[in-house]
């Protein structure tokens, strides 16, 4: 019977020794040789009648190696399962492991040594009622609500032609344009008709156009009329150049007559508008509409504020729970894992520091999930997907369609895992928040936007300094 012995080097490192004696594997080896013989179809022999000696000569080493490796993996997995050891990564062959040539003529005992990286034992510190945190409460500016109301009215309005009014920022302009030769129209030159939004124009042309109205003319370089447009775009969508046309012969300077100016007349704030925009019967007055918008904007800001609070929780716990790791083992594991994916390279100290921090947080997070007894059921996953589908449809939709869509999403393993992690993170946040003291700190939206911008820049800097695969490797270890 194979022997498996564990020797602890310290609290974070151990060596697992597996000994396979000749008697342990000889019977299985014979079975494998006979099985291979039955399947062999070698020239000069009938199928299944190839002599065992010939099989040994041709494939013996490989069959013996496969037999040993299969038994070895089975014994290691069995031991790790039964001992319930908390590993980091997976076992690695010891660096001083003896190599074998697997000679069938000299069957012998085999001994294999594996290095193990062990997760540290710890209790989470720094999460109790004595810990105080601030969470931002953002004041929604009246200007934000005004802007949202105006945008909704614009989207729900009707576009109508205007005759004698000067052109405005949101107007849609139709042009009849003719190619110029100097200051005059070019004889047999290119002519084009197109429509363009004023707000898309180059600033200089926009300022000039705002002084004009329907029937007036304007001169411009067709390739500079709109901001950031390629020559291909201009030729296709403004000049109307088709395949076979000689675009190279068309000049850049044009004069155009404004043939139409259309402007959206904002929708009136009435029942029809409210029902169409917010859902039937949800909002009945402008005051209720403003309150609805303020609530939705507050939800958006609250979600961001909670993300910052979660970051503060994480940083606080990392400071109070500095965990020792089997660093030398982990660096070997990272390199082995990369080589297995065809990305062999050594990790820099800065990359390993980021990896180590992520791993420590994953261990703390896992400990807290068990401590708070957080679980996610299939029913909760379905409800999560249903909420996503409703949001996609603007909060309305046929419930049967929503349920069927949610069930289809449940068949996508990646989608389910993402949803599971999202729900788990929300539950963990709520659990931590219930334990500590959180003070609300009122702040203006402008100031909060600056804080969010700084936080994003810091996060991007951390990603730039570390290997982007660090987080994925950490996740693989702690799954």
CSV table of C-alpha atoms in Angstrom, one decimal:
chain,number,residue,atom,x,y,z
A,1,UNK,CA,0.0,0.0,0.0
A,2,UNK,CA,1.4,3.4,-1.0
A,3,UNK,CA,2.8,5.4,1.9
A,4,UNK,CA,2.1,9.2,2.3
A,5,UNK,CA,4.0,11.1,4.9
A,6,UNK,CA,3.7,14.8,5.7
A,7,UNK,CA,6.6,16.7,7.3
A,8,UNK,CA,6.0,20.3,8.5
A,9,UNK,CA,8.9,22.6,7.8
A,10,UNK,CA,7.1,25.5,9.6
A,11,UNK,CA,3.5,26.8,9.9
A,12,UNK,CA,3.4,27.8,6.3
A,13,UNK,CA,5.5,25.1,4.5
A,14,UNK,CA,5.4,21.3,4.5
A,15,UNK,CA,6.8,18.5,2.4
A,16,UNK,CA,4.6,15.6,1.3
A,17,UNK,CA,6.5,12.3,0.6
A,18,UNK,CA,4.8,9.6,-1.4
A,19,UNK,CA,6.4,6.2,-1.7
A,20,UNK,CA,5.2,3.7,-4.3
A,21,UNK,CA,6.8,0.3,-3.8
A,22,UNK,CA,7.1,-2.2,-6.6
A,23,UNK,CA,4.3,-4.3,-5.1
A,24,UNK,CA,2.0,-1.3,-5.1
A,25,UNK,CA,2.0,-0.7,-8.8
A,26,UNK,CA,3.2,-4.0,-10.4
A,27,UNK,CA,-0.3,-5.5,-10.8
A,28,UNK,CA,-1.7,-2.4,-12.3
A,29,UNK,CA,1.3,-2.1,-14.7
A,30,UNK,CA,0.6,-5.6,-16.0
A,31,UNK,CA,-3.1,-4.7,-16.5
A,32,UNK,CA,-2.1,-1.6,-18.4
A,33,UNK,CA,0.3,-3.5,-20.6
A,34,UNK,CA,-2.3,-6.1,-21.5
A,35,UNK,CA,-4.9,-3.4,-22.2
A,36,UNK,CA,-2.4,-1.7,-24.5
A,37,UNK,CA,-1.7,-5.0,-26.2
A,38,UNK,CA,-5.4,-5.6,-27.0
A,39,UNK,CA,-5.6,-2.2,-28.6
A,40,UNK,CA,-2.3,-2.3,-30.5
A,41,UNK,CA,-2.5,-2.6,-34.2
A,42,UNK,CA,1.1,-3.1,-35.3
A,43,UNK,CA,2.5,-4.0,-38.6
A,44,UNK,CA,3.3,-7.7,-38.8
A,45,UNK,CA,0.9,-8.7,-36.1
A,46,UNK,CA,-2.8,-9.3,-35.9
A,47,UNK,CA,-4.7,-6.7,-33.8
A,48,UNK,CA,-4.5,-7.8,-30.1
A,49,UNK,CA,-1.8,-10.4,-30.8
A,50,UNK,CA,1.3,-8.2,-30.5
A,51,UNK,CA,3.8,-9.9,-28.1
A,52,UNK,CA,3.9,-8.3,-24.7
A,53,UNK,CA,7.7,-8.1,-25.0
A,54,UNK,CA,7.4,-6.0,-28.1
A,55,UNK,CA,4.9,-3.7,-26.4
A,56,UNK,CA,7.3,-3.3,-23.5
A,57,UNK,CA,10.1,-2.5,-25.9
A,58,UNK,CA,8.1,0.1,-27.8
A,59,UNK,CA,5.9,1.7,-25.1
A,60,UNK,CA,7.1,0.3,-21.8
A,61,UNK,CA,8.6,3.4,-20.4
A,62,UNK,CA,5.6,5.6,-21.2
A,63,UNK,CA,3.1,3.0,-19.9
A,64,UNK,CA,5.1,2.7,-16.6
A,65,UNK,CA,5.4,6.5,-16.3
A,66,UNK,CA,1.6,6.9,-16.9
A,67,UNK,CA,0.9,4.2,-14.3
A,68,UNK,CA,3.1,5.8,-11.7
A,69,UNK,CA,1.8,9.3,-12.4
A,70,UNK,CA,-1.8,8.2,-12.2
A,71,UNK,CA,-1.3,6.4,-8.8
A,72,UNK,CA,0.7,9.3,-7.6
A,73,UNK,CA,-2.0,11.9,-8.4
A,74,UNK,CA,-4.6,9.6,-6.8
A,75,UNK,CA,-2.6,9.2,-3.6
A,76,UNK,CA,-1.9,13.0,-3.3
A,77,UNK,CA,-5.5,14.0,-4.0
A,78,UNK,CA,-6.8,11.4,-1.5
A,79,UNK,CA,-4.5,12.6,1.2
A,80,UNK,CA,-5.2,16.3,0.7
A,81,UNK,CA,-9.0,15.6,0.7
A,82,UNK,CA,-9.0,13.5,3.8
A,83,UNK,CA,-6.6,15.7,5.8
A,84,UNK,CA,-8.6,18.9,4.8
A,85,UNK,CA,-5.3,20.8,4.7
A,86,UNK,CA,-5.7,24.5,3.7
A,87,UNK,CA,-3.4,24.8,0.7
A,88,UNK,CA,-2.3,27.8,-1.3
A,89,UNK,CA,-2.0,26.9,-4.9
A,90,UNK,CA,-1.2,23.3,-5.6
A,91,UNK,CA,1.7,20.9,-4.6
A,92,UNK,CA,4.9,21.5,-6.4
A,93,UNK,CA,7.6,18.8,-7.0
A,94,UNK,CA,10.5,19.5,-4.6
A,95,UNK,CA,13.5,21.2,-6.2
A,96,UNK,CA,15.7,18.3,-5.1
A,97,UNK,CA,13.3,15.6,-6.4
A,98,UNK,CA,15.2,12.6,-7.9
A,99,UNK,CA,14.5,12.0,-11.6
A,100,UNK,CA,13.6,8.5,-12.8
A,101,UNK,CA,14.0,6.8,-16.2
A,102,UNK,CA,11.1,4.3,-15.6
A,103,UNK,CA,12.9,1.2,-16.8
A,104,UNK,CA,10.7,-1.9,-17.0
A,105,UNK,CA,13.7,-4.2,-16.8
A,106,UNK,CA,14.6,-2.7,-13.4
A,107,UNK,CA,11.3,-2.2,-11.5
A,108,UNK,CA,12.0,-0.5,-8.2
A,109,UNK,CA,10.4,1.6,-5.5
A,110,UNK,CA,9.7,5.2,-6.3
A,111,UNK,CA,9.7,8.1,-3.8
A,112,UNK,CA,8.3,11.5,-4.7
A,113,UNK,CA,8.5,14.7,-2.6
A,114,UNK,CA,6.1,17.6,-3.0
A,115,UNK,CA,6.4,21.1,-1.5
A,116,UNK,CA,3.2,22.5,0.0
A,117,UNK,CA,2.2,26.1,0.7
A,118,UNK,CA,-0.1,26.3,3.7
A,119,UNK,CA,-2.6,29.1,4.3
A,120,UNK,CA,-1.9,30.9,7.6
A,121,UNK,CA,-4.2,30.4,10.6
A,122,UNK,CA,-5.7,33.6,11.9
A,123,UNK,CA,-8.7,35.3,13.4
A,124,UNK,CA,-9.9,38.6,11.8
A,125,UNK,CA,-9.0,41.6,13.8
A,126,UNK,CA,-10.2,45.2,13.6
A,127,UNK,CA,-13.9,44.6,12.8
A,128,UNK,CA,-16.0,45.5,15.8
A,129,UNK,CA,-18.3,48.2,17.2
A,130,UNK,CA,-15.2,50.3,18.2
A,131,UNK,CA,-14.2,50.9,14.6
A,132,UNK,CA,-15.6,54.1,13.1
A,133,UNK,CA,-15.8,54.9,9.4
A,134,UNK,CA,-17.2,57.8,7.3
A,135,UNK,CA,-19.6,57.3,4.4
A,136,UNK,CA,-20.3,60.2,2.1
A,137,UNK,CA,-23.9,61.5,1.7
A,138,UNK,CA,-24.1,63.4,-1.5
A,139,UNK,CA,-26.4,66.4,-2.0
A,140,UNK,CA,-28.0,66.2,-5.4
A,141,UNK,CA,-27.7,69.6,-7.1
A,142,UNK,CA,-30.8,71.3,-8.4
A,143,UNK,CA,-28.9,71.8,-11.7
A,144,UNK,CA,-28.5,68.1,-12.2
A,145,UNK,CA,-32.3,67.6,-11.8
A,146,UNK,CA,-32.9,70.5,-14.2
A,147,UNK,CA,-30.6,69.0,-16.8
A,148,UNK,CA,-32.2,65.6,-16.5
A,149,UNK,CA,-35.7,67.1,-17.0
A,150,UNK,CA,-34.5,69.1,-20.0
A,151,UNK,CA,-32.9,66.0,-21.5
A,152,UNK,CA,-36.1,63.9,-21.0
A,153,UNK,CA,-38.2,66.7,-22.6
A,154,UNK,CA,-35.8,66.8,-25.5
A,155,UNK,CA,-35.9,63.1,-26.1
A,156,UNK,CA,-39.7,63.1,-25.9
A,157,UNK,CA,-40.1,66.2,-28.0
A,158,UNK,CA,-40.8,66.7,-31.8
A,159,UNK,CA,-38.4,68.1,-34.3
A,160,UNK,CA,-39.9,70.9,-36.4
A,161,UNK,CA,-38.5,73.2,-39.1
A,162,UNK,CA,-37.9,76.9,-38.1
A,163,UNK,CA,-37.9,79.7,-40.6
A,164,UNK,CA,-36.6,83.0,-39.4
A,165,UNK,CA,-34.8,82.1,-36.1
A,166,UNK,CA,-31.0,82.1,-35.9
A,167,UNK,CA,-29.4,78.7,-35.6
A,168,UNK,CA,-28.9,77.2,-32.1
A,169,UNK,CA,-26.6,74.5,-30.6
A,170,UNK,CA,-29.1,71.6,-30.8
A,171,UNK,CA,-30.4,72.3,-34.3
A,172,UNK,CA,-30.2,70.0,-37.3
A,173,UNK,CA,-29.0,71.7,-40.5
A,174,UNK,CA,-29.5,70.6,-44.1
A,175,UNK,CA,-27.0,71.9,-46.7
A,176,UNK,CA,-26.8,72.0,-50.5
A,177,UNK,CA,-23.0,72.3,-51.0
A,178,UNK,CA,-21.0,73.1,-54.1
A,179,UNK,CA,-17.3,72.7,-54.7
A,180,UNK,CA,-15.4,75.9,-55.1
A,181,UNK,CA,-12.6,77.0,-57.4
A,182,UNK,CA,-11.1,79.9,-55.5
A,183,UNK,CA,-13.9,82.2,-54.5
A,184,UNK,CA,-16.5,81.0,-57.1
A,185,UNK,CA,-18.3,77.7,-57.8
A,186,UNK,CA,-16.3,75.3,-59.8
A,187,UNK,CA,-17.7,74.6,-63.3
A,188,UNK,CA,-18.9,71.0,-63.3
A,189,UNK,CA,-17.6,70.7,-59.7
A,190,UNK,CA,-18.9,68.3,-57.1
A,191,UNK,CA,-22.3,68.9,-55.5
A,192,UNK,CA,-23.6,67.3,-52.3
A,193,UNK,CA,-26.6,67.4,-50.0
A,194,UNK,CA,-26.3,66.4,-46.4
A,195,UNK,CA,-27.6,67.0,-42.9
A,196,UNK,CA,-25.5,67.7,-39.8
A,197,UNK,CA,-26.0,68.5,-36.1
A,198,UNK,CA,-24.6,71.9,-35.1
A,199,UNK,CA,-23.1,70.6,-31.8
A,200,UNK,CA,-20.9,68.2,-33.9
A,201,UNK,CA,-19.3,71.1,-35.9
A,202,UNK,CA,-15.8,72.5,-35.4
A,203,UNK,CA,-15.9,75.4,-32.9
A,204,UNK,CA,-15.0,78.0,-35.5
A,205,UNK,CA,-17.7,76.9,-38.0
A,206,UNK,CA,-20.2,76.5,-35.2
A,207,UNK,CA,-19.7,80.1,-34.0
A,208,UNK,CA,-20.2,81.4,-37.6
A,209,UNK,CA,-23.3,79.2,-38.2
A,210,UNK,CA,-25.0,80.4,-35.1
A,211,UNK,CA,-25.2,83.9,-36.6
A,212,UNK,CA,-27.1,82.5,-39.6
A,213,UNK,CA,-30.6,81.2,-40.5
A,214,UNK,CA,-32.4,79.3,-43.2
A,215,UNK,CA,-31.4,80.6,-46.7
A,216,UNK,CA,-28.0,81.9,-45.7
A,217,UNK,CA,-24.7,80.6,-47.1
A,218,UNK,CA,-21.5,79.5,-45.5
A,219,UNK,CA,-18.0,78.5,-46.8
A,220,UNK,CA,-16.0,75.8,-45.3
A,221,UNK,CA,-13.3,73.1,-45.7
A,222,UNK,CA,-15.4,70.0,-46.0
A,223,UNK,CA,-12.8,67.9,-44.1
A,224,UNK,CA,-12.7,70.3,-41.2
A,225,UNK,CA,-16.4,71.0,-40.9
A,226,UNK,CA,-17.0,68.4,-38.2
A,227,UNK,CA,-14.7,67.5,-35.3
A,228,UNK,CA,-12.5,64.4,-35.5
A,229,UNK,CA,-13.8,63.0,-38.8
A,230,UNK,CA,-11.7,60.8,-41.1
A,231,UNK,CA,-11.5,61.5,-44.9
A,232,UNK,CA,-13.3,58.2,-45.6
A,233,UNK,CA,-16.2,59.3,-43.3
A,234,UNK,CA,-16.5,62.7,-45.0
A,235,UNK,CA,-16.4,61.3,-48.5
A,236,UNK,CA,-19.0,58.6,-47.7
A,237,UNK,CA,-21.5,60.5,-45.5
A,238,UNK,CA,-21.1,64.2,-46.5
A,239,UNK,CA,-19.9,64.1,-50.1
A,240,UNK,CA,-21.8,61.0,-51.0
A,241,UNK,CA,-18.8,59.4,-52.8
A,242,UNK,CA,-19.7,56.0,-54.2
A,243,UNK,CA,-17.5,53.1,-55.4
A,244,UNK,CA,-16.0,54.0,-58.7
A,245,UNK,CA,-16.2,57.8,-58.1
A,246,UNK,CA,-12.9,59.7,-58.4
A,247,UNK,CA,-12.7,61.2,-54.9
A,248,UNK,CA,-9.1,62.4,-55.4
A,249,UNK,CA,-10.3,65.0,-57.9
A,250,UNK,CA,-12.8,66.6,-55.5
A,251,UNK,CA,-11.5,69.7,-53.8
A,252,UNK,CA,-11.7,70.6,-50.1
A,253,UNK,CA,-13.4,74.0,-50.2
A,254,UNK,CA,-17.2,74.2,-50.5
A,255,UNK,CA,-19.9,76.8,-50.3
A,256,UNK,CA,-23.3,75.6,-48.9
A,257,UNK,CA,-26.8,77.1,-48.7
A,258,UNK,CA,-28.8,76.3,-45.6
A,259,UNK,CA,-31.9,74.7,-46.9
A,260,UNK,CA,-33.5,73.7,-43.6
A,261,UNK,CA,-33.2,74.3,-39.9
A,262,UNK,CA,-35.0,71.9,-37.6
A,263,UNK,CA,-35.3,72.1,-33.9
A,264,UNK,CA,-36.8,69.9,-31.2
A,265,UNK,CA,-39.7,71.4,-29.4
A,266,UNK,CA,-39.4,70.0,-25.9
A,267,UNK,CA,-42.3,67.8,-24.7
A,268,UNK,CA,-44.8,69.4,-22.4
A,269,UNK,CA,-44.8,68.3,-18.8
A,270,UNK,CA,-48.2,66.5,-18.9
A,271,UNK,CA,-49.6,63.1,-18.1
A,272,UNK,CA,-48.7,61.7,-21.5
A,273,UNK,CA,-45.1,62.7,-21.0
A,274,UNK,CA,-44.9,61.4,-17.4
A,275,UNK,CA,-46.4,58.0,-18.3
A,276,UNK,CA,-44.1,57.6,-21.3
A,277,UNK,CA,-41.0,58.6,-19.4
A,278,UNK,CA,-41.5,57.1,-15.9
A,279,UNK,CA,-44.1,54.4,-16.5
A,280,UNK,CA,-47.8,54.6,-16.3
A,281,UNK,CA,-49.1,56.2,-13.1
A,282,UNK,CA,-45.6,56.4,-11.5
A,283,UNK,CA,-45.3,60.2,-11.7
A,284,UNK,CA,-48.2,62.7,-12.0
A,285,UNK,CA,-46.6,66.1,-11.5
A,286,UNK,CA,-43.4,68.0,-12.1
A,287,UNK,CA,-42.6,67.9,-8.4
A,288,UNK,CA,-43.0,64.2,-8.3
A,289,UNK,CA,-40.9,63.8,-11.4
A,290,UNK,CA,-38.1,65.9,-9.7
A,291,UNK,CA,-38.4,63.8,-6.6
A,292,UNK,CA,-38.1,60.6,-8.6
A,293,UNK,CA,-35.0,61.8,-10.5
A,294,UNK,CA,-33.4,63.0,-7.2
A,295,UNK,CA,-34.0,59.6,-5.7
A,296,UNK,CA,-32.5,57.8,-8.7
A,297,UNK,CA,-29.5,60.1,-8.8
A,298,UNK,CA,-29.0,59.6,-5.0
A,299,UNK,CA,-29.0,55.8,-5.6
A,300,UNK,CA,-26.2,56.2,-8.1
A,301,UNK,CA,-24.2,58.4,-5.8
A,302,UNK,CA,-24.9,56.1,-2.8
A,303,UNK,CA,-23.6,53.1,-4.8
A,304,UNK,CA,-20.3,54.9,-5.5
A,305,UNK,CA,-20.1,56.1,-1.9
A,306,UNK,CA,-20.5,52.5,-0.7
A,307,UNK,CA,-17.8,51.4,-3.0
A,308,UNK,CA,-15.4,53.9,-1.4
A,309,UNK,CA,-16.6,52.7,2.1
A,310,UNK,CA,-15.9,49.0,1.0
A,311,UNK,CA,-12.4,50.1,-0.1
A,312,UNK,CA,-11.9,51.7,3.4
A,313,UNK,CA,-13.1,48.5,5.0
A,314,UNK,CA,-10.6,46.5,2.9
A,315,UNK,CA,-7.6,48.8,3.6
A,316,UNK,CA,-8.5,48.9,7.3
A,317,UNK,CA,-8.6,45.1,7.6
A,318,UNK,CA,-5.4,44.7,5.6
A,319,UNK,CA,-3.6,47.0,8.0
A,320,UNK,CA,-4.9,45.1,11.1
A,321,UNK,CA,-4.4,41.6,9.6
A,322,UNK,CA,-0.9,41.4,8.2
A,323,UNK,CA,-0.6,37.7,7.2
A,324,UNK,CA,2.6,35.8,6.8
A,325,UNK,CA,2.7,33.8,3.5
A,326,UNK,CA,5.0,31.1,2.2
A,327,UNK,CA,6.6,33.6,-0.1
A,328,UNK,CA,9.3,31.5,-1.7
A,329,UNK,CA,6.7,28.7,-2.4
A,330,UNK,CA,4.2,31.2,-3.8
A,331,UNK,CA,6.8,32.7,-6.2
A,332,UNK,CA,7.6,29.2,-7.5
A,333,UNK,CA,3.9,28.5,-7.8
A,334,UNK,CA,3.3,31.7,-9.8
A,335,UNK,CA,6.2,30.8,-12.2
A,336,UNK,CA,4.9,27.2,-12.6
A,337,UNK,CA,1.4,28.4,-13.2
A,338,UNK,CA,2.6,30.9,-15.9
A,339,UNK,CA,4.7,28.3,-17.6
A,340,UNK,CA,1.7,26.0,-17.8
A,341,UNK,CA,0.0,28.7,-19.7
A,342,UNK,CA,2.9,29.4,-22.0
A,343,UNK,CA,3.8,32.6,-20.3
A,344,UNK,CA,7.0,31.7,-18.5
A,345,UNK,CA,8.5,34.7,-16.7
A,346,UNK,CA,9.7,35.7,-13.3
A,347,UNK,CA,7.5,38.1,-11.3
A,348,UNK,CA,9.0,41.4,-10.2
A,349,UNK,CA,9.1,42.4,-6.5
A,350,UNK,CA,6.4,45.0,-7.2
A,351,UNK,CA,4.2,42.5,-8.9
A,352,UNK,CA,4.6,40.0,-6.1
A,353,UNK,CA,3.8,42.7,-3.5
A,354,UNK,CA,0.5,43.3,-5.4
A,355,UNK,CA,-0.1,39.6,-5.6
A,356,UNK,CA,0.6,39.1,-1.9
A,357,UNK,CA,-1.8,41.9,-1.0
A,358,UNK,CA,-4.6,40.5,-3.1
A,359,UNK,CA,-4.0,37.0,-1.7
A,360,UNK,CA,-4.1,38.3,1.9
A,361,UNK,CA,-7.4,40.1,1.2
A,362,UNK,CA,-8.8,37.0,-0.4
A,363,UNK,CA,-7.9,35.0,2.7
A,364,UNK,CA,-9.5,37.6,5.0
A,365,UNK,CA,-12.6,37.8,2.8
A,366,UNK,CA,-13.0,34.0,2.8
A,367,UNK,CA,-12.7,34.0,6.6
A,368,UNK,CA,-15.4,36.7,6.9
A,369,UNK,CA,-17.7,34.9,4.6
A,370,UNK,CA,-17.6,31.9,6.8
A,371,UNK,CA,-17.8,34.0,10.0
A,372,UNK,CA,-20.9,35.7,8.8
A,373,UNK,CA,-22.3,32.4,7.3
A,374,UNK,CA,-22.9,34.1,3.9
A,375,UNK,CA,-24.5,31.8,1.3
A,376,UNK,CA,-26.1,32.5,-2.1
A,377,UNK,CA,-29.0,30.3,-3.3
A,378,UNK,CA,-30.1,29.5,-6.8
A,379,UNK,CA,-33.3,31.4,-6.1
A,380,UNK,CA,-31.3,34.5,-5.2
A,381,UNK,CA,-29.3,34.2,-8.4
A,382,UNK,CA,-32.5,34.1,-10.5
A,383,UNK,CA,-33.9,37.1,-8.6
A,384,UNK,CA,-30.6,38.9,-9.4
A,385,UNK,CA,-30.8,38.2,-13.1
A,386,UNK,CA,-34.5,39.2,-13.1
A,387,UNK,CA,-33.6,42.5,-11.6
A,388,UNK,CA,-30.9,43.0,-14.3
A,389,UNK,CA,-33.4,42.2,-17.1
A,390,UNK,CA,-36.0,44.6,-15.6
A,391,UNK,CA,-33.4,47.3,-15.5
A,392,UNK,CA,-32.5,46.7,-19.1
A,393,UNK,CA,-36.2,47.1,-20.0
A,394,UNK,CA,-36.4,50.3,-18.0
A,395,UNK,CA,-38.2,48.8,-15.1
A,396,UNK,CA,-41.1,47.4,-17.0
A,397,UNK,CA,-41.8,44.3,-19.1
A,398,UNK,CA,-43.7,41.0,-19.3
A,399,UNK,CA,-42.8,38.9,-16.2
A,400,UNK,CA,-42.8,35.7,-18.2
A,401,UNK,CA,-40.3,37.1,-20.6
A,402,UNK,CA,-38.2,38.4,-17.7
A,403,UNK,CA,-38.2,35.0,-16.0
A,404,UNK,CA,-37.4,33.1,-19.2
A,405,UNK,CA,-34.4,35.5,-19.9
A,406,UNK,CA,-33.2,35.1,-16.3
A,407,UNK,CA,-33.3,31.3,-16.6
A,408,UNK,CA,-31.3,31.4,-19.9
A,409,UNK,CA,-28.7,33.5,-18.1
A,410,UNK,CA,-28.6,30.9,-15.4
A,411,UNK,CA,-27.2,28.4,-18.0
A,412,UNK,CA,-24.2,30.6,-18.6
A,413,UNK,CA,-21.5,29.5,-16.2
A,414,UNK,CA,-19.5,32.8,-16.4
A,415,UNK,CA,-22.6,34.9,-16.0
A,416,UNK,CA,-23.6,32.9,-12.9
A,417,UNK,CA,-20.2,33.2,-11.4
A,418,UNK,CA,-20.1,37.0,-11.9
A,419,UNK,CA,-23.6,37.3,-10.3
A,420,UNK,CA,-22.6,35.0,-7.4
A,421,UNK,CA,-19.5,37.1,-6.7
A,422,UNK,CA,-21.5,40.3,-6.9
A,423,UNK,CA,-24.2,39.1,-4.5
A,424,UNK,CA,-21.5,37.7,-2.2
A,425,UNK,CA,-19.6,41.1,-2.2
A,426,UNK,CA,-22.9,43.0,-1.4
A,427,UNK,CA,-23.7,40.6,1.4
A,428,UNK,CA,-20.2,40.9,2.9
A,429,UNK,CA,-20.4,44.7,2.7
A,430,UNK,CA,-23.7,44.7,4.5
A,431,UNK,CA,-22.4,42.3,7.2
A,432,UNK,CA,-19.3,44.4,7.8
A,433,UNK,CA,-21.3,47.6,7.9
A,434,UNK,CA,-23.7,46.1,10.6
A,435,UNK,CA,-20.7,45.4,12.9
A,436,UNK,CA,-18.9,48.8,12.8
A,437,UNK,CA,-20.0,52.4,13.3
A,438,UNK,CA,-20.6,54.4,10.1
A,439,UNK,CA,-21.1,58.1,10.2
A,440,UNK,CA,-22.7,60.0,7.4
A,441,UNK,CA,-20.7,62.9,6.0
A,442,UNK,CA,-22.6,65.3,3.8
A,443,UNK,CA,-20.7,66.5,0.8
A,444,UNK,CA,-21.4,68.3,-2.5
A,445,UNK,CA,-21.7,66.4,-5.7
A,446,UNK,CA,-18.8,68.4,-7.2
A,447,UNK,CA,-16.5,67.5,-4.3
A,448,UNK,CA,-17.6,63.9,-4.4
A,449,UNK,CA,-16.8,63.7,-8.2
A,450,UNK,CA,-13.3,64.9,-7.5
A,451,UNK,CA,-12.9,62.2,-4.8
A,452,UNK,CA,-14.1,59.5,-7.2
A,453,UNK,CA,-11.8,60.8,-9.9
A,454,UNK,CA,-8.8,60.6,-7.6
A,455,UNK,CA,-9.8,57.1,-6.4
A,456,UNK,CA,-10.0,55.8,-10.0
A,457,UNK,CA,-6.7,57.3,-10.9
A,458,UNK,CA,-5.1,55.6,-7.9
A,459,UNK,CA,-6.7,52.3,-8.9
A,460,UNK,CA,-5.5,52.6,-12.4
A,461,UNK,CA,-2.0,53.4,-11.2
A,462,UNK,CA,-2.0,50.3,-9.0
A,463,UNK,CA,-3.0,48.2,-12.0
A,464,UNK,CA,-0.3,49.8,-14.2
A,465,UNK,CA,2.4,49.0,-11.6
A,466,UNK,CA,1.3,45.4,-11.2
A,467,UNK,CA,0.8,42.5,-13.5
A,468,UNK,CA,-2.9,42.6,-14.7
A,469,UNK,CA,-3.0,38.8,-14.2
A,470,UNK,CA,-2.2,39.2,-10.4
A,471,UNK,CA,-5.9,39.3,-9.4
A,472,UNK,CA,-6.8,36.3,-11.6
A,473,UNK,CA,-3.9,34.3,-10.1
A,474,UNK,CA,-5.0,35.2,-6.5
A,475,UNK,CA,-8.6,34.2,-7.3
A,476,UNK,CA,-7.4,30.8,-8.7
A,477,UNK,CA,-5.5,30.1,-5.4
A,478,UNK,CA,-8.4,30.9,-3.1
A,479,UNK,CA,-11.3,29.4,-5.1
